[in-house]
Short mmCIF file of C-alpha atoms and ligand atoms in Angstrom, two decimals:
data_model
loop_
_atom_site.label_atom_id
_atom_site.label_comp_id
_atom_site.label_asym_id
_atom_site.label_seq_id
_atom_site.Cartn_x
_atom_site.Cartn_y
_atom_site.Cartn_z
CA MET A 299 -171.03 -19.36 86.57
CA VAL A 300 -169.76 -16.10 86.67
CA LYS A 301 -170.28 -14.55 90.51
CA ILE A 302 -170.86 -11.20 90.72
CA LEU A 303 -170.86 -9.90 94.11
CA LYS A 304 -172.89 -6.62 95.08
CA LEU A 305 -171.74 -4.34 98.10
CA ASN A 306 -174.74 -2.31 98.10
CA LYS A 307 -178.70 -2.41 96.79
CA ILE A 308 -178.22 -1.87 93.10
CA SER A 309 -181.11 -2.00 90.40
CA PRO A 310 -182.47 -4.83 89.19
CA VAL A 311 -182.21 -3.60 85.68
CA ILE A 312 -178.53 -5.77 85.70
CA ASN A 313 -180.49 -8.67 85.62
CA ASN A 314 -181.73 -8.04 82.16
CA VAL A 315 -177.50 -7.85 81.07
CA PHE A 316 -176.48 -10.65 83.59
CA ASP A 317 -177.56 -14.37 81.59
CA ALA A 318 -178.13 -17.24 83.20
CA LYS A 319 -174.25 -17.98 83.68
CA TYR A 320 -174.86 -15.21 85.88
CA GLU A 321 -175.05 -14.69 90.11
CA VAL A 322 -175.64 -12.16 91.27
CA SER A 323 -175.84 -11.61 94.81
CA ASP A 324 -175.19 -9.86 97.88
CA ASP A 325 -173.13 -12.09 99.68
CA CYS A 326 -171.31 -15.13 97.12
CA VAL A 327 -167.83 -15.42 98.35
CA ASP A 328 -164.98 -15.78 95.80
CA PRO A 329 -166.35 -13.47 93.30
CA ASP A 330 -165.01 -12.49 89.62
CA GLY A 331 -166.54 -9.02 89.37
CA ILE A 332 -167.99 -6.75 92.21
CA ILE A 333 -170.76 -4.41 91.40
CA LEU A 334 -171.58 -1.25 93.86
CA ARG A 335 -172.54 2.68 94.96
CA SER A 336 -170.76 4.08 97.88
CA PHE A 337 -169.60 1.13 99.61
CA ASN A 338 -166.61 1.76 100.96
CA MET A 339 -163.93 -0.56 100.05
CA ALA A 340 -160.55 0.91 101.16
CA ASP A 341 -160.41 -2.16 103.56
CA TYR A 342 -161.91 -4.87 101.33
CA GLU A 343 -159.36 -7.95 100.89
CA THR A 344 -160.35 -8.98 97.83
CA GLY A 345 -159.71 -12.65 95.97
CA ALA A 346 -157.79 -14.05 93.96
CA SER A 347 -160.91 -14.05 91.45
CA LEU A 348 -161.82 -11.24 91.37
CA ALA A 349 -161.19 -9.47 87.88
CA ALA A 350 -162.79 -6.07 87.54
CA ILE A 351 -165.39 -3.71 89.40
CA GLY A 352 -168.26 -1.89 88.69
CA ARG A 353 -168.94 1.13 90.51
CA ALA A 354 -172.09 2.17 89.50
CA GLY A 355 -171.74 6.20 89.18
CA ALA A 356 -169.21 8.15 89.01
CA GLY A 357 -167.58 9.38 91.74
CA VAL A 358 -164.47 6.35 92.31
CA ASN A 359 -163.55 7.63 95.81
CA ASN A 360 -164.64 5.09 97.85
CA ILE A 361 -162.43 2.81 95.91
CA PRO A 362 -158.83 2.15 96.19
CA ILE A 363 -158.41 2.47 92.23
CA GLU A 364 -154.15 2.37 92.61
CA LYS A 365 -154.44 -1.22 95.34
CA MET A 366 -156.73 -2.67 92.71
CA ALA A 367 -154.32 -1.97 89.57
CA GLU A 368 -151.64 -3.79 91.51
CA LYS A 369 -153.30 -6.23 91.45
CA GLY A 370 -154.23 -5.96 88.06
CA ILE A 371 -157.95 -5.45 88.98
CA VAL A 372 -160.20 -3.27 86.68
CA VAL A 373 -161.45 -0.94 87.37
CA PHE A 374 -164.68 0.73 86.04
CA ASN A 375 -167.17 3.57 86.76
CA THR A 376 -170.12 4.79 84.67
CA PRO A 377 -169.83 8.50 83.58
CA GLY A 378 -172.61 10.28 82.01
CA ALA A 379 -174.84 7.84 83.07
CA ASN A 380 -176.35 9.74 86.14
CA ALA A 381 -175.37 13.57 84.59
CA ASN A 382 -178.71 14.63 83.72
CA ALA A 383 -180.09 14.31 87.91
CA VAL A 384 -176.55 15.59 89.22
CA LYS A 385 -177.63 18.76 86.44
CA GLU A 386 -181.18 18.93 87.47
CA LEU A 387 -180.17 19.14 91.45
CA VAL A 388 -177.64 21.82 90.38
CA LEU A 389 -180.53 23.49 88.85
CA CYS A 390 -183.01 22.81 91.86
CA GLY A 391 -179.32 24.13 94.43
CA MET A 392 -179.20 27.55 92.33
CA LEU A 393 -182.88 28.45 93.02
CA ILE A 394 -183.24 27.47 96.66
CA ALA A 395 -180.04 28.95 97.25
CA SER A 396 -180.98 32.50 95.34
CA ARG A 397 -184.43 32.99 96.51
CA ASP A 398 -185.49 31.38 100.69
CA ILE A 399 -187.70 29.44 99.58
CA ILE A 400 -186.66 26.60 102.36
CA GLY A 401 -186.92 29.57 104.99
CA GLY A 402 -190.51 30.82 103.85
CA ASN A 403 -192.34 27.34 103.11
CA LYS A 404 -191.03 26.62 106.77
CA TRP A 405 -192.45 29.83 107.63
CA VAL A 406 -195.90 29.23 105.92
CA ASN A 407 -196.01 25.90 108.25
CA THR A 408 -196.08 27.99 110.88
CA LEU A 409 -199.69 30.06 110.38
CA THR A 410 -202.35 29.26 112.50
CA SER A 411 -204.71 31.81 111.59
CA ASP A 412 -205.98 34.17 108.51
CA VAL A 413 -203.24 32.55 106.75
CA ALA A 414 -203.30 34.01 103.42
CA LYS A 415 -203.35 37.82 104.78
CA ALA A 416 -200.58 36.55 107.39
CA THR A 417 -198.58 34.96 104.23
CA GLU A 418 -198.81 38.76 102.31
CA LYS A 419 -198.34 40.52 105.05
CA GLY A 420 -195.17 38.25 106.45
CA LYS A 421 -193.96 37.28 102.98
CA ALA A 422 -190.97 40.37 102.48
CA ALA A 423 -188.78 38.54 104.65
CA PHE A 424 -187.95 35.47 101.92
CA GLY A 425 -187.81 37.36 98.77
CA GLY A 426 -185.10 36.29 96.94
CA HIS A 427 -182.98 36.73 93.36
CA GLU A 428 -183.11 36.17 89.91
CA ILE A 429 -181.02 33.93 88.21
CA PHE A 430 -181.92 35.63 85.06
CA GLY A 431 -178.80 37.45 83.89
CA LYS A 432 -175.68 36.01 86.56
CA THR A 433 -173.07 34.98 85.31
CA LEU A 434 -172.84 30.97 86.72
CA GLY A 435 -169.13 29.96 86.99
CA VAL A 436 -168.59 26.21 85.91
CA ILE A 437 -166.11 24.27 87.96
CA GLY A 438 -165.25 21.28 85.52
CA LEU A 439 -166.38 20.39 82.12
CA GLY A 440 -166.76 16.87 82.11
CA ALA A 441 -170.07 15.11 81.43
CA ILE A 442 -172.21 16.65 84.66
CA GLY A 443 -170.99 20.06 83.88
CA VAL A 444 -171.48 20.71 80.06
CA LYS A 445 -175.24 19.82 80.81
CA VAL A 446 -175.33 22.34 83.68
CA ALA A 447 -173.69 25.15 81.80
CA ASN A 448 -175.38 24.57 78.12
CA ALA A 449 -178.94 24.70 80.75
CA ALA A 450 -177.91 27.82 82.24
CA VAL A 451 -177.50 29.36 79.08
CA ALA A 452 -181.10 27.86 78.12
CA LEU A 453 -181.73 29.38 81.28
CA GLY A 454 -180.01 33.10 80.78
CA MET A 455 -177.06 33.33 82.12
CA LYS A 456 -173.90 34.12 81.53
CA VAL A 457 -172.09 31.24 82.20
CA VAL A 458 -168.08 31.03 82.16
CA GLY A 459 -166.30 27.66 82.41
CA TYR A 460 -163.28 25.45 83.70
CA ASP A 461 -161.30 22.55 82.55
CA PRO A 462 -157.91 22.03 82.43
CA TYR A 463 -158.58 18.89 80.55
CA LEU A 464 -161.08 19.65 78.54
CA SER A 465 -161.58 17.31 76.36
CA GLU A 466 -163.13 17.44 72.54
CA LYS A 467 -166.62 15.71 73.17
CA SER A 468 -166.83 18.35 75.75
CA LYS A 469 -166.11 21.02 73.41
CA SER A 470 -168.13 19.98 70.62
CA LEU A 471 -171.01 19.09 73.25
CA LEU A 472 -170.40 22.55 75.00
CA ASP A 473 -172.88 25.76 74.04
CA LYS A 474 -171.13 28.71 71.87
CA ALA A 475 -172.12 30.91 74.56
CA VAL A 476 -170.59 29.41 77.93
CA GLU A 477 -167.06 31.44 78.04
CA ILE A 478 -164.32 28.72 78.55
CA THR A 479 -162.06 30.84 80.91
CA ASP A 480 -159.21 30.26 84.36
CA LEU A 481 -159.99 30.40 88.03
CA ASP A 482 -158.95 33.31 88.16
CA GLY A 483 -161.75 34.45 84.99
CA ILE A 484 -164.07 31.83 87.18
CA TYR A 485 -163.60 33.30 91.05
CA ALA A 486 -163.73 37.67 89.39
CA ASN A 487 -166.63 36.80 87.45
CA SER A 488 -169.55 35.11 88.53
CA ASP A 489 -172.49 34.92 91.33
CA ILE A 490 -172.90 31.72 91.19
CA ILE A 491 -169.30 28.39 91.22
CA THR A 492 -170.69 24.87 90.72
CA LEU A 493 -168.43 22.46 91.10
CA HIS A 494 -167.81 19.56 89.22
CA VAL A 495 -164.48 17.87 89.69
CA PRO A 496 -163.51 14.26 90.60
CA LEU A 497 -161.85 14.41 94.38
CA LEU A 498 -158.35 14.38 93.88
CA ASP A 499 -154.75 15.50 95.98
CA SER A 500 -155.19 18.74 93.66
CA THR A 501 -158.59 19.20 93.88
CA LYS A 502 -158.85 18.40 98.19
CA GLY A 503 -159.67 21.92 99.45
CA MET A 504 -159.79 23.65 96.32
CA ILE A 505 -161.96 26.73 97.88
CA ASN A 506 -159.94 27.69 101.05
CA ALA A 507 -159.66 30.87 101.83
CA GLU A 508 -157.27 32.14 99.22
CA ALA A 509 -160.38 30.91 96.20
CA ILE A 510 -162.60 32.64 98.28
CA ALA A 511 -160.87 35.36 98.64
CA ALA A 512 -160.34 36.29 94.70
CA MET A 513 -164.32 35.69 94.55
CA LYS A 514 -167.12 37.94 94.07
CA ASP A 515 -168.62 39.13 97.34
CA GLY A 516 -171.75 37.61 97.68
CA VAL A 517 -171.28 34.60 95.84
CA ILE A 518 -173.53 31.30 95.96
CA ILE A 519 -170.85 28.24 95.82
CA LEU A 520 -172.69 24.80 94.68
CA ASN A 521 -171.01 21.48 95.46
CA MET A 522 -172.58 18.28 94.44
CA SER A 523 -169.66 16.43 93.47
CA ARG A 524 -166.88 15.61 96.93
CA GLY A 525 -167.50 17.48 100.37
CA SER A 526 -163.61 17.70 100.65
CA LEU A 527 -163.44 19.89 97.84
CA VAL A 528 -164.36 22.63 99.87
CA ASN A 529 -162.32 23.62 103.52
CA VAL A 530 -164.92 23.96 105.38
CA ALA A 531 -163.66 26.07 107.79
CA ASP A 532 -162.44 29.01 105.62
CA LEU A 533 -165.62 29.24 103.95
CA LYS A 534 -167.58 29.08 107.45
CA ALA A 535 -165.26 31.95 107.90
CA ALA A 536 -166.71 33.95 104.38
CA LEU A 537 -170.25 33.03 104.96
CA GLY A 538 -173.16 35.72 105.48
CA GLY A 539 -170.20 38.54 104.00
CA LYS A 540 -168.20 36.82 101.17
CA ILE A 541 -170.90 33.80 100.66
CA ALA A 542 -174.17 34.42 101.03
CA LYS A 543 -174.89 30.64 100.61
CA TYR A 544 -173.58 26.72 100.19
CA VAL A 545 -175.50 24.26 98.94
CA VAL A 546 -173.19 20.55 99.25
CA ASP A 547 -174.95 17.66 98.46
CA PHE A 548 -172.38 15.78 101.40
CA PRO A 549 -173.69 16.38 104.79
CA ASP A 550 -171.51 15.59 107.81
CA GLU A 551 -171.02 17.28 111.34
CA ASN A 552 -169.73 20.36 110.04
CA VAL A 553 -171.78 21.59 107.75
CA ILE A 554 -175.06 20.41 108.98
CA ASN A 555 -177.50 22.92 111.41
CA THR A 556 -176.17 25.90 110.02
CA ASP A 557 -176.66 28.99 109.04
CA ASN A 558 -176.80 30.11 105.16
CA ILE A 559 -175.78 26.25 104.57
CA ILE A 560 -178.15 24.30 102.65
CA VAL A 561 -177.25 20.58 103.66
CA LEU A 562 -179.18 18.35 101.09
CA PRO A 563 -179.06 13.82 101.62
CA HIS A 564 -176.08 13.23 98.25
CA LEU A 565 -179.35 13.25 96.38
CA GLY A 566 -177.13 13.87 93.30
CA ALA A 567 -177.63 10.18 91.34
CA SER A 568 -181.13 9.24 93.92
CA THR A 569 -183.50 9.48 90.73
CA GLU A 570 -184.97 6.04 89.67
CA GLU A 571 -183.38 7.14 86.19
CA ALA A 572 -180.50 7.64 87.29
CA GLU A 573 -179.98 4.99 89.28
CA ASP A 574 -181.32 2.31 86.27
CA ASN A 575 -178.83 3.90 83.85
CA CYS A 576 -175.40 3.52 86.01
CA ALA A 577 -176.53 0.69 86.78
CA GLU A 578 -177.14 -0.59 83.66
CA MET A 579 -173.74 0.85 81.98
CA ALA A 580 -171.68 -0.58 84.84
CA ALA A 581 -172.79 -4.25 84.14
CA LYS A 582 -172.84 -4.00 81.02
CA GLU A 583 -168.69 -3.19 80.90
CA LEU A 584 -168.03 -5.77 84.09
CA LYS A 585 -170.16 -8.27 81.48
CA ASP A 586 -167.61 -7.32 78.03
CA TYR A 587 -164.67 -7.84 80.35
CA LEU A 588 -164.92 -10.72 81.88
CA GLU A 589 -166.39 -11.99 78.65
CA ASN A 590 -164.55 -10.45 75.91
CA GLY A 591 -161.51 -8.84 77.54
CA GLU A 592 -163.02 -5.13 77.09
CA ILE A 593 -161.94 -2.34 78.81
CA VAL A 594 -163.85 0.26 78.38
CA ASN A 595 -164.65 3.11 80.72
CA SER A 596 -161.51 2.33 82.99
CA VAL A 597 -160.43 4.63 85.56
CA ASN A 598 -156.67 2.36 86.27
CA TYR A 599 -155.91 0.20 82.80
CA PRO A 600 -156.50 1.67 79.33
CA ALA A 601 -159.37 1.67 77.29
CA LEU A 602 -158.65 -1.52 75.04
CA ALA A 603 -161.01 -3.41 72.18
CA LYS A 604 -159.69 -6.07 69.86
CA ALA A 605 -162.23 -8.03 67.09
CA ARG A 606 -162.18 -12.11 68.12
CA THR A 607 -159.29 -13.11 65.51
CA GLY A 608 -158.44 -16.27 67.61
CA LYS A 609 -160.29 -19.35 69.16
CA VAL A 610 -158.44 -18.52 72.56
CA ARG A 611 -158.49 -15.08 73.90
CA THR A 612 -156.04 -14.28 76.17
CA CYS A 613 -156.05 -11.17 78.83
CA VAL A 614 -153.19 -9.47 80.52
CA CYS A 615 -152.63 -7.15 83.09
CA PHE A 616 -149.63 -6.24 83.65
CA LEU A 617 -146.70 -3.55 85.25
CA SER A 618 -144.65 -0.97 82.54
CA SER A 619 -141.66 -3.06 83.46
CA ALA A 620 -143.65 -6.38 81.23
CA GLU A 621 -144.14 -3.88 78.45
CA ALA A 622 -141.56 -4.12 75.48
CA ALA A 623 -141.43 -7.67 76.59
CA ILE A 624 -145.14 -8.23 75.49
CA LYS A 625 -145.41 -6.44 72.58
CA ASP A 626 -142.70 -8.29 71.58
CA LEU A 627 -145.21 -11.49 71.31
CA SER A 628 -144.82 -12.49 67.45
CA ASP A 629 -149.63 -13.64 68.60
CA ASP A 630 -152.16 -11.75 67.29
CA LYS A 631 -152.89 -8.76 69.63
CA ALA A 632 -153.74 -5.65 71.17
CA VAL A 633 -151.70 -3.75 73.58
CA ALA A 634 -152.55 0.24 75.47
CA MET A 635 -150.97 1.26 78.49
CA ARG A 636 -152.04 3.75 81.47
CA GLY A 637 -149.13 5.23 83.10
CA ASN A 638 -147.79 2.39 85.43
CA TYR A 639 -149.97 0.04 84.11
CA GLY A 640 -150.93 -2.23 80.76
CA TYR A 641 -153.45 -3.98 79.59
CA ALA A 642 -153.02 -6.49 76.04
CA ILE A 643 -155.25 -8.84 74.68
CA ILE A 644 -154.16 -12.02 72.23
CA ASP A 645 -155.66 -13.91 70.39
CA GLY A 646 -154.68 -17.43 69.00
CA ASP A 647 -155.44 -21.06 68.91
CA ALA A 648 -154.31 -21.25 72.21
CA ALA A 649 -153.67 -19.39 75.67
CA ALA A 650 -150.86 -17.17 74.93
CA ASP A 651 -147.00 -18.55 76.72
CA LEU A 652 -146.10 -15.42 79.06
CA SER A 653 -142.74 -17.77 80.41
CA GLY A 654 -139.98 -15.44 81.65
CA ILE A 655 -141.96 -12.10 81.22
CA ASP A 656 -141.51 -10.39 84.63
CA GLY A 657 -144.45 -7.85 85.45
CA ILE A 658 -147.14 -9.43 85.37
CA LEU A 659 -150.39 -9.06 87.41
CA LYS A 660 -153.33 -10.43 86.17
CA VAL A 661 -153.97 -13.05 83.33
CA ARG A 662 -157.54 -14.41 81.87
CA VAL A 663 -157.51 -16.77 78.78
CA LEU A 664 -160.98 -16.13 77.89
C1 MLT B 906 -172.01 9.78 91.91
O1 MLT B 906 -170.29 9.94 92.23
O2 MLT B 906 -172.05 8.99 90.70
C2 MLT B 906 -173.06 10.33 92.60
O3 MLT B 906 -172.02 10.52 93.38
C3 MLT B 906 -174.05 9.48 93.08
C4 MLT B 906 -173.31 8.01 93.53
O4 MLT B 906 -171.88 8.50 94.60
O5 MLT B 906 -173.99 7.26 93.32
#
């Protein structure tokens, strides 16, 4: 029996992926695989049996991916699986920040008599701006950023985008009307800025006093990516002046109940469709790795696939110090590297002989 531990509530669609060979539960011990959403694994003790973790979502800041790599545990995520859900919330965020829909709704519910007349008399306090013709700056043009940029073009916005790692795939999917620029170009030109980058040491606090000073007066900032991308103290100092509104999908004590901050309860990927898509994709990635040793969409090991050519398949996670020795093996193999870590699939009539090779982190024989 292959054991899969769920660390969060996961869509039951995974039961269509994991067949009778699998035991999937909230409390199994010594799991072979873990599937989770936002459970914080920082202090989680992994056992020797654990081979892989599937994050049903895009962000992996709740998983210590380097620590897992050191243990030969492959971490997967599901890029793109919830992109449409997040895109739709970004569009909603632009609209509720541009027009005082939330304030107007609250106010209209306070009216007690002659409501229609009182509405027409008081509604002027809740006007706003259209997004048509405005410039949207998209920081990060991955699966979500591209969808947001293209949707904004379709709504009649001018769109400028920035991504230092723009992939060929993103380039091919991006509407030709999107102008690629740098961060200065985003800040100088955008009426609305939306963030679609992962939380990394290099992106933490990227929206700070210096960045804000370079923005247009009255800019709206949307953050459906991770709260810590924004230095909230710097943001608050500019609210109501340089920054008209901040829409954030990551509540904490510093952002709730603040004028001109619209806080949402991390709803970006919380649609039935996205939850199903993410769960199914994470489960398929785990299954493929556990059964065939193939890696797709890992965030700490390289992608690798190989058609089976022998009776026995040996899958090896290793440190780069073992690269030369692994590549020297005469067996039928595929090898790939990612930074300090490597992965090999070795096919043969028996398990590969790895004796004497230093830097092996995990070996599975399938
Ligand atoms: C993501 O990272 O995919 C989204 O923030 C949703 C989630 O955390 O599940």
